[in-house]
Short mmCIF file of C-alpha atoms in Angstrom, two decimals:
data_model
loop_
_atom_site.label_atom_id
_atom_site.label_comp_id
_atom_site.label_asym_id
_atom_site.label_seq_id
_atom_site.Cartn_x
_atom_site.Cartn_y
_atom_site.Cartn_z
CA UNK P 166 6.48 9.01 -4.39
CA UNK P 167 4.85 11.85 -5.67
CA UNK P 168 1.77 11.53 -3.18
CA UNK P 169 0.89 14.19 -0.63
CA UNK P 170 -0.16 12.14 2.22
CA UNK P 171 -2.97 13.00 5.37
CA UNK P 172 -2.46 11.02 8.40
CA UNK P 173 -5.53 10.17 10.59
CA UNK P 174 -5.24 8.80 14.22
CA UNK P 175 -8.38 6.65 13.73
CA UNK P 176 -9.22 5.46 17.01
CA UNK P 177 -9.66 9.26 18.41
CA UNK P 178 -10.54 10.97 14.64
CA UNK P 179 -14.10 8.73 14.93
CA UNK P 180 -14.18 9.17 18.66
CA UNK P 181 -14.10 5.65 19.62
CA UNK P 182 -14.00 4.73 23.46
CA UNK P 183 -10.41 4.41 24.92
CA UNK P 184 -10.91 0.75 25.71
CA UNK P 185 -12.82 -1.81 23.44
CA UNK P 186 -16.19 -2.47 24.61
CA UNK P 187 -17.21 -4.92 21.98
CA UNK P 188 -19.85 -3.29 21.17
CA UNK P 189 -20.06 -2.53 17.13
CA UNK P 190 -20.30 1.37 16.00
CA UNK P 191 -19.99 2.15 12.34
CA UNK P 192 -17.42 5.38 13.47
CA UNK P 193 -15.36 4.90 10.63
CA UNK P 194 -18.14 6.36 8.42
CA UNK P 195 -17.01 10.01 9.68
CA UNK P 196 -13.68 9.35 7.32
CA UNK P 197 -15.64 9.42 4.65
CA UNK P 198 -17.64 12.49 5.58
CA UNK P 199 -14.00 14.28 5.63
CA UNK P 200 -13.73 13.38 1.97
CA UNK P 201 -14.50 16.75 0.61
CA UNK P 202 -12.54 18.92 2.54
CA UNK P 203 -9.27 15.92 2.35
CA UNK P 204 -9.62 16.39 -1.43
CA UNK P 205 -10.03 20.23 -1.00
CA UNK P 206 -6.59 20.35 0.51
CA UNK P 207 -5.41 18.48 -2.57
CA UNK P 208 -4.27 15.01 -0.52
CA UNK P 209 -3.53 12.19 -2.94
CA UNK P 210 -3.20 9.53 -0.14
CA UNK P 211 -4.70 8.79 3.21
CA UNK P 212 -2.70 6.77 6.07
CA UNK P 213 -4.93 5.44 8.48
CA UNK P 214 -3.36 4.69 12.20
CA UNK P 215 -4.50 0.72 13.27
CA UNK P 216 -8.14 -0.22 12.36
CA UNK P 217 -8.31 -3.83 13.08
CA UNK P 218 -9.81 -5.33 16.75
CA UNK P 219 -7.59 -4.48 19.42
CA UNK P 220 -7.46 -4.01 23.44
CA UNK P 221 -7.35 -0.37 23.35
CA UNK P 222 -5.31 2.39 21.02
CA UNK P 223 -5.38 0.09 18.27
CA UNK P 224 -1.39 -1.35 18.68
CA UNK P 225 -2.65 -4.00 20.73
CA UNK P 226 -4.21 -6.16 18.26
CA UNK P 227 -6.61 -8.75 19.24
CA UNK P 228 -7.88 -9.88 15.60
CA UNK P 229 -6.13 -9.08 12.24
CA UNK P 230 -8.80 -9.99 10.09
CA UNK P 231 -11.84 -7.64 11.90
CA UNK P 232 -12.04 -4.17 11.78
CA UNK P 233 -12.22 -3.07 15.32
CA UNK P 234 -15.68 -3.05 16.60
CA UNK P 235 -15.70 0.37 17.71
CA UNK P 236 -14.73 1.44 14.09
CA UNK P 237 -17.48 -0.74 12.68
CA UNK P 238 -17.52 -3.84 9.93
CA UNK P 239 -15.25 -4.61 7.65
CA UNK P 240 -18.03 -4.04 5.16
CA UNK P 241 -18.20 -0.49 6.75
CA UNK P 242 -14.22 -0.16 6.15
CA UNK P 243 -14.61 -1.43 2.75
CA UNK P 244 -17.24 1.07 1.61
CA UNK P 245 -14.68 4.39 2.92
CA UNK P 246 -12.15 2.75 1.38
CA UNK P 247 -14.15 2.66 -1.95
CA UNK P 248 -15.36 6.02 -1.39
CA UNK P 249 -11.84 7.66 -1.20
CA UNK P 250 -10.66 5.78 -4.33
CA UNK P 251 -13.71 7.26 -5.93
CA UNK P 252 -12.32 10.39 -5.13
CA UNK P 253 -8.80 9.64 -6.75
CA UNK P 254 -7.27 9.30 -3.27
CA UNK P 255 -5.22 6.06 -2.13
CA UNK P 256 -5.40 4.54 1.37
CA UNK P 257 -2.83 2.67 3.57
CA UNK P 258 -3.14 1.54 6.80
CA UNK P 259 -1.00 0.28 9.59
CA UNK P 260 0.56 -3.04 9.77
CA UNK P 261 1.48 -3.95 13.06
CA UNK P 262 3.49 -6.95 12.66
CA UNK P 263 6.05 -6.77 15.70
CA UNK P 264 3.73 -7.11 18.38
CA UNK P 265 0.05 -7.88 19.30
CA UNK P 266 -2.01 -7.43 22.44
CA UNK P 267 -2.53 -9.94 25.18
CA UNK P 268 -5.97 -10.55 23.91
CA UNK P 269 -4.83 -12.02 20.37
CA UNK P 270 -6.41 -15.53 20.03
CA UNK P 271 -3.18 -17.39 19.83
CA UNK P 272 -1.63 -15.71 23.01
CA UNK P 273 -4.74 -16.66 24.49
CA UNK P 274 -4.27 -20.08 23.68
CA UNK P 275 -0.44 -20.23 25.20
CA UNK P 276 -1.85 -18.70 28.40
CA UNK P 277 -4.55 -21.42 28.65
CA UNK P 278 -2.43 -24.10 27.87
CA UNK P 279 0.78 -23.24 28.43
CA UNK P 280 3.71 -25.76 27.04
CA UNK P 281 0.92 -27.56 25.56
CA UNK P 282 -0.22 -24.63 23.37
CA UNK P 283 0.41 -25.16 19.70
CA UNK P 284 0.94 -21.28 19.49
CA UNK P 285 3.85 -21.32 21.71
CA UNK P 286 6.54 -20.94 19.17
CA UNK P 287 4.89 -17.79 17.91
CA UNK P 288 5.97 -15.83 20.80
CA UNK P 289 9.15 -15.30 22.48
CA UNK P 290 8.34 -17.07 25.88
CA UNK P 291 10.68 -18.85 28.52
CA UNK P 292 8.23 -21.09 30.51
CA UNK P 293 11.07 -20.59 33.53
CA UNK P 294 10.45 -17.04 34.00
CA UNK P 295 7.10 -14.72 34.83
CA UNK P 296 5.85 -11.34 34.26
CA UNK P 297 4.18 -8.94 36.26
CA UNK P 298 0.93 -10.31 34.27
CA UNK P 299 1.73 -13.35 36.52
CA UNK P 300 0.80 -15.66 33.51
CA UNK P 301 3.26 -18.30 34.77
CA UNK P 302 5.75 -17.74 31.83
CA UNK P 303 7.85 -14.88 30.83
CA UNK P 304 7.77 -13.04 27.24
CA UNK P 305 9.05 -10.36 25.28
CA UNK P 306 7.25 -7.51 25.26
CA UNK P 307 7.88 -4.69 22.90
CA UNK P 308 10.56 -2.60 24.38
CA UNK P 309 9.39 -3.50 27.99
CA UNK P 310 5.66 -2.79 27.79
CA UNK P 311 4.30 -6.37 28.50
CA UNK P 312 0.86 -5.43 27.02
CA UNK P 313 2.29 -5.49 23.84
CA UNK P 314 3.72 -9.18 23.38
CA UNK P 315 6.28 -9.47 20.66
CA UNK P 316 5.59 -11.92 17.64
CA UNK P 317 7.96 -14.25 16.56
CA UNK P 318 8.23 -13.22 13.29
CA UNK P 319 11.13 -15.42 12.23
CA UNK P 320 8.32 -18.35 12.49
CA UNK P 321 7.19 -19.63 9.21
CA UNK P 322 3.88 -20.13 10.42
CA UNK P 323 3.90 -16.57 11.87
CA UNK P 324 4.96 -15.37 8.69
CA UNK P 325 2.46 -17.47 6.69
CA UNK P 326 -0.68 -15.96 8.74
CA UNK P 327 0.39 -12.45 8.74
CA UNK P 328 1.02 -12.41 4.67
CA UNK P 329 -2.53 -13.91 4.47
CA UNK P 330 -4.05 -11.22 6.49
CA UNK P 331 -1.81 -8.85 4.25
CA UNK P 332 -3.73 -10.88 1.12
CA UNK P 333 -7.33 -10.34 2.66
CA UNK P 334 -6.77 -6.79 3.58
CA UNK P 335 -5.78 -6.06 -0.57
CA UNK P 336 -8.93 -8.15 -1.58
CA UNK P 337 -11.53 -7.20 0.95
CA UNK P 338 -10.80 -3.87 1.70
CA UNK P 339 -8.70 -2.33 -1.67
CA UNK P 340 -5.47 -0.69 0.01
CA UNK P 341 -3.06 0.58 -1.83
CA UNK P 342 -0.23 0.18 0.69
CA UNK P 343 1.08 -0.48 4.32
CA UNK P 344 2.79 1.78 7.10
CA UNK P 345 4.88 -0.70 8.86
CA UNK P 346 4.91 -0.13 12.73
CA UNK P 347 8.40 -0.20 14.22
CA UNK P 348 9.63 -1.59 10.95
CA UNK P 349 13.19 -0.68 12.72
CA UNK P 350 12.61 -3.65 15.42
CA UNK P 351 11.54 -6.28 12.64
CA UNK P 352 13.69 -8.83 11.08
CA UNK P 353 15.12 -7.68 7.80
CA UNK P 354 14.63 -11.21 6.24
CA UNK P 355 10.90 -10.86 7.50
CA UNK P 356 10.81 -7.67 5.66
CA UNK P 357 12.35 -8.73 2.54
CA UNK P 358 9.73 -11.74 2.12
CA UNK P 359 6.99 -9.28 3.20
CA UNK P 360 8.42 -6.94 -0.06
CA UNK P 361 8.77 -9.92 -2.18
CA UNK P 362 5.33 -11.32 -1.42
CA UNK P 363 3.24 -7.98 -1.86
CA UNK P 364 5.29 -7.19 -5.03
CA UNK P 365 4.09 -10.94 -6.14
CA UNK P 366 0.49 -9.91 -5.37
CA UNK P 367 0.43 -6.11 -6.57
CA UNK P 368 3.33 -4.40 -8.14
CA UNK P 369 2.79 -0.84 -6.85
CA UNK P 370 1.54 -2.36 -3.09
CA UNK P 371 3.85 0.85 -1.40
CA UNK P 372 5.40 0.13 1.88
CA UNK P 373 6.51 2.74 4.40
CA UNK P 374 8.67 1.50 7.22
CA UNK P 375 8.54 3.56 10.75
CA UNK P 376 11.84 3.98 11.99
CA UNK P 377 13.44 6.83 14.12
CA UNK P 378 17.17 8.15 13.93
CA UNK P 379 19.22 4.71 12.60
CA UNK P 380 20.42 4.26 9.21
CA UNK P 381 17.50 4.10 6.64
CA UNK P 382 19.82 1.90 4.11
CA UNK P 383 18.82 -1.42 5.38
CA UNK P 384 15.00 -0.52 5.58
CA UNK P 385 15.05 1.41 1.87
CA UNK P 386 16.18 -1.70 0.28
CA UNK P 387 13.59 -3.90 1.23
CA UNK P 388 10.41 -0.96 0.85
CA UNK P 389 9.34 2.25 -0.63
CA UNK P 390 9.82 4.83 2.10
CA UNK P 391 10.77 5.27 5.76
CA UNK P 392 9.54 7.53 7.86
CA UNK P 393 12.22 10.62 8.23
CA UNK P 394 12.62 11.06 11.88
CA UNK P 395 16.17 12.71 11.29
CA UNK P 396 14.74 15.37 8.98
CA UNK P 397 11.78 15.85 11.31
CA UNK P 398 14.42 16.55 14.63
CA UNK P 399 15.93 18.98 12.13
CA UNK P 400 13.54 21.04 11.14
CA UNK P 401 11.47 22.03 14.19
CA UNK P 402 15.01 21.98 16.33
CA UNK P 403 16.66 24.32 13.65
CA UNK P 404 13.77 27.10 14.06
CA UNK P 405 13.89 26.89 17.75
CA UNK P 406 17.15 27.41 18.21
CA UNK P 407 18.24 29.74 15.23
CA UNK P 408 20.50 27.12 13.44
CA UNK P 409 20.02 26.57 10.23
CA UNK P 410 23.17 24.70 10.37
CA UNK P 411 21.22 21.64 12.09
CA UNK P 412 18.79 20.78 9.26
CA UNK P 413 21.33 21.77 6.36
CA UNK P 414 23.46 19.16 7.64
CA UNK P 415 20.90 16.35 7.88
CA UNK P 416 19.68 17.29 4.43
CA UNK P 417 23.28 17.29 3.00
CA UNK P 418 24.37 14.00 4.65
CA UNK P 419 21.01 12.26 3.54
CA UNK P 420 21.11 13.22 -0.41
CA UNK P 421 25.28 12.57 -0.65
CA UNK P 422 25.79 10.14 1.79
CA UNK P 423 23.07 7.74 2.98
CA UNK P 424 20.56 7.79 1.03
CA UNK P 425 20.82 9.68 -2.24
CA UNK P 426 17.53 9.49 -4.36
CA UNK P 427 15.49 8.06 -1.85
CA UNK P 428 11.79 9.33 -0.93
CA UNK P 429 11.47 9.81 2.69
CA UNK P 430 8.39 10.44 4.35
CA UNK P 431 8.53 14.01 5.89
CA UNK P 432 6.53 15.42 8.43
CA UNK P 433 6.31 17.77 11.01
CA UNK P 434 4.29 15.97 13.63
CA UNK P 435 2.54 12.69 14.03
CA UNK P 436 0.76 10.65 16.57
CA UNK P 437 3.64 10.11 18.56
CA UNK P 438 4.78 13.38 19.10
CA UNK P 439 3.99 17.19 20.29
CA UNK P 440 1.79 18.88 17.65
CA UNK P 441 4.08 21.41 15.76
CA UNK P 442 2.19 24.35 16.63
CA UNK P 443 2.97 23.64 20.41
CA UNK P 444 6.60 22.33 19.31
CA UNK P 445 7.39 25.41 17.68
CA UNK P 446 8.77 28.43 19.89
CA UNK P 447 7.70 31.13 17.42
CA UNK P 448 4.32 30.30 15.78
CA UNK P 449 4.70 33.02 13.34
CA UNK P 450 7.03 30.41 11.86
CA UNK P 451 4.53 28.17 11.12
CA UNK P 452 3.98 28.73 7.41
CA UNK P 453 7.73 29.31 6.90
CA UNK P 454 8.32 25.59 8.29
CA UNK P 455 5.89 23.83 6.18
CA UNK P 456 6.95 25.69 3.49
CA UNK P 457 10.26 24.15 3.79
CA UNK P 458 8.90 20.56 4.50
CA UNK P 459 7.41 20.83 1.02
CA UNK P 460 10.29 21.62 -0.60
CA UNK P 461 12.54 18.88 0.71
CA UNK P 462 13.33 15.48 -1.24
CA UNK P 463 10.83 12.88 0.11
CA UNK P 464 6.99 12.55 0.48
CA UNK P 465 5.25 15.36 2.62
CA UNK P 466 2.92 13.89 5.19
CA UNK P 467 0.19 16.21 7.03
CA UNK P 468 -1.10 14.93 10.30
CA UNK P 469 -4.79 15.82 10.89
CA UNK P 470 -5.69 19.33 12.38
CA UNK P 471 -2.51 20.38 12.47
CA UNK P 472 -2.88 22.15 8.50
CA UNK P 473 -4.97 24.38 10.55
CA UNK P 474 -2.76 24.69 13.54
CA UNK P 475 -4.31 22.59 15.83
CA UNK P 476 -2.04 22.30 19.37
CA UNK P 477 -1.47 19.13 21.72
CA UNK P 478 1.85 18.38 23.91
CA UNK P 479 3.35 14.95 24.33
CA UNK P 480 3.05 13.93 27.80
CA UNK P 481 5.77 11.67 28.84
CA UNK P 482 4.08 9.44 30.98
CA UNK P 483 0.11 10.26 30.33
CA UNK P 484 -2.00 9.47 27.93
CA UNK P 485 -1.69 10.98 24.42
CA UNK P 486 -5.26 12.28 23.71
CA UNK P 487 -3.82 15.57 23.54
CA UNK P 488 -2.02 14.76 20.38
CA UNK P 489 -4.79 12.14 19.22
CA UNK P 490 -7.83 14.72 19.52
CA UNK P 491 -11.06 14.27 17.99
CA UNK P 492 -12.64 16.80 16.08
CA UNK P 493 -16.29 17.61 15.15
CA UNK P 494 -15.31 18.92 12.32
CA UNK P 495 -12.24 20.41 10.07
CA UNK P 496 -11.27 24.11 10.31
CA UNK P 497 -9.64 26.13 7.85
CA UNK P 498 -7.52 29.25 8.13
CA UNK P 499 -4.38 31.35 6.38
CA UNK P 500 -2.07 28.20 7.46
CA UNK P 501 -4.83 25.61 5.68
CA UNK P 502 -4.63 27.91 2.51
CA UNK P 503 -1.00 27.89 2.57
CA UNK P 504 -0.95 24.42 2.67
CA UNK P 505 -3.48 23.88 -0.10
CA UNK P 506 -1.23 26.18 -2.42
CA UNK P 507 1.98 23.98 -1.19
CA UNK P 508 0.66 20.98 -2.24
CA UNK P 509 -0.46 21.98 -5.23
CA UNK P 510 3.25 23.63 -6.06
CA UNK P 511 4.53 19.96 -4.92
CA UNK P 512 2.70 17.99 -6.90
CA UNK P 513 3.04 20.14 -10.08
CA UNK P 514 6.60 20.64 -10.13
CA UNK P 515 9.07 17.86 -10.89
CA UNK P 516 11.88 19.61 -9.27
CA UNK P 517 9.89 18.91 -5.83
CA UNK P 518 8.89 15.69 -6.46
CA UNK P 519 11.89 14.00 -8.33
CA UNK P 520 14.58 16.50 -8.07
CA UNK P 521 17.98 16.49 -6.55
CA UNK P 522 19.24 18.83 -3.70
CA UNK P 523 22.00 21.10 -3.63
CA UNK P 524 22.82 23.42 -0.92
CA UNK P 525 23.68 27.29 -2.03
CA UNK P 526 23.60 28.97 1.28
CA UNK P 527 23.45 28.49 4.94
CA UNK P 528 23.77 30.88 8.03
CA UNK P 529 22.12 30.69 11.54
CA UNK P 530 19.03 32.39 10.12
CA UNK P 531 19.14 31.66 6.23
CA UNK P 532 19.03 28.53 4.50
CA UNK P 533 19.05 28.43 0.46
CA UNK P 534 19.21 25.44 -1.77
CA UNK P 535 18.22 23.86 -5.39
CA UNK P 536 15.95 21.41 -6.24
CA UNK P 537 16.24 20.27 -10.32
CA UNK P 538 15.00 17.77 -12.24
CA UNK P 539 14.68 17.13 -16.24
CA UNK P 540 16.14 20.88 -16.59
CA UNK P 541 13.41 22.52 -14.29
CA UNK P 542 15.17 24.45 -11.48
CA UNK P 543 13.38 25.39 -8.18
CA UNK P 544 15.92 27.70 -5.49
CA UNK P 545 13.95 27.76 -2.30
CA UNK P 546 14.88 30.46 0.24
CA UNK P 547 14.31 30.33 4.03
CA UNK P 548 14.89 33.43 6.35
CA UNK P 549 13.59 32.44 10.11
CA UNK P 550 15.16 35.77 11.09
CA UNK P 551 12.81 39.09 12.20
CA UNK P 552 14.82 41.18 9.61
CA UNK P 553 15.46 41.58 6.17
CA UNK P 554 18.04 39.78 4.65
CA UNK P 555 20.62 40.43 1.83
CA UNK P 556 22.18 37.28 0.98
CA UNK P 557 25.02 36.67 -1.76
CA UNK P 558 25.27 33.80 -3.76
CA UNK P 559 25.33 32.29 -6.74
CA UNK P 560 22.18 30.90 -8.93
CA UNK P 561 24.33 30.83 -12.58
CA UNK P 562 21.01 32.26 -13.87
CA UNK P 563 19.33 35.87 -14.05
CA UNK P 564 15.56 35.51 -14.04
CA UNK P 565 13.51 33.88 -11.50
CA UNK P 566 9.89 33.84 -10.53
CA UNK P 567 8.31 33.38 -6.98
CA UNK P 568 5.75 30.30 -7.63
CA UNK P 569 3.91 31.18 -4.59
CA UNK P 570 3.65 34.96 -5.49
CA UNK P 571 3.93 35.41 -8.98
CA UNK P 572 6.45 38.10 -8.44
CA UNK P 573 9.74 38.32 -10.62
CA UNK P 574 13.41 38.47 -9.07
CA UNK P 575 16.47 39.21 -10.37
CA UNK P 576 18.86 36.77 -8.78
CA UNK P 577 22.36 37.60 -10.70
CA UNK P 578 24.61 37.06 -7.51
CA UNK P 579 22.29 37.88 -4.60
CA UNK P 580 18.74 38.09 -3.16
CA UNK P 581 16.59 39.91 -0.79
CA UNK P 582 14.53 38.31 1.62
CA UNK P 583 11.73 39.36 3.88
CA UNK P 584 11.71 38.54 7.98
CA UNK P 585 10.20 35.35 8.49
CA UNK P 586 9.37 34.46 4.91
CA UNK P 587 9.72 31.34 2.40
CA UNK P 588 10.94 31.58 -1.15
CA UNK P 589 10.13 28.97 -3.85
CA UNK P 590 12.04 30.76 -7.08
CA UNK P 591 11.83 29.20 -10.41
CA UNK P 592 14.60 29.95 -12.60
CA UNK P 593 14.45 31.35 -16.09
CA UNK P 594 17.14 32.21 -17.71
CA UNK P 595 15.85 34.09 -20.50
CA UNK P 596 14.29 36.39 -18.35
CA UNK P 597 15.55 38.96 -15.79
#
């Protein structure tokens, strides 16, 4: 709950070819080479997108028990995880349980043996139909993508198999948790059973579920966190339209009605959407936007490269190479320096990691709210406007210090904010 995550799209990060050529190359070792940089950022947990043998992008699994040949061997990945642990960094990986690739062994058996296959009930199959692949039967693909064959996760044999794979990952690699791909599409009873199984094996095994704009409640009853797409949309959209009411409404609804006390995973971009440096209309507001994201209730996650402002646009029908690039080396600039400081401040202040949320003031261009826990109060002030703003609002306190700059403020009924600025005012009632 108190971690700051760093997401890596493993295949492209490591420079793997787009299609699985079957040649074993230990490209995953590149992740270990980045550990000093990742540790220097202050990151406490890394999330690797798919690492298991697949046909192409990683979400079309061939073998859940073998690291993708393009990344190396199981032993190579275990060594990388060990190095992250030695540097105090947790590791979670993608659990892609909703679907597999067409070259998944059980599905290959169905293609070969049809109704005689012992694995026919592992999938959603109609032997009276067909698909464009002309297998002689129809099967359900994920959201109409027939290269992604939907597993029957309510089949007891499938559940046991997948749970045994998780056991193998925990034992062989020492992973600390999972990010469940398209968790919103998985049956709730499957998620409940998976949670119970993981807790029985390891009490602190961390599970994050991918969900989009749906109600998060049912998933949060069965896992530790969810991907906060509601806040993601509100964050960049509010800044682009000069409408801070949008993100304020989302935060108020989440903290008061839908998921009070939860720790959703907050992000500004990931491997499925445009990079925030390309999404944001005014690049001068990047630092302000990151400052807001790190101050929200939940777990911050930074997508590799975005901490130095890497750009990339999600194409509707094209490949995702632009948003999932290969970088020879990490880069650093003023944005990186700011994010380093935001990470330190986030981890060192319980108001950010455990505090509640209370809106104090909102206009089109300004948002002010309070985070409080165990007597620590931090007031967050955001001004996305191009002009200074004098704000009248009631803090109930006189003295404060901006923990990002060390500058002291008096907040007796009002505050002055510079243009395109973010403030973290820590309240000190004894000092004006």
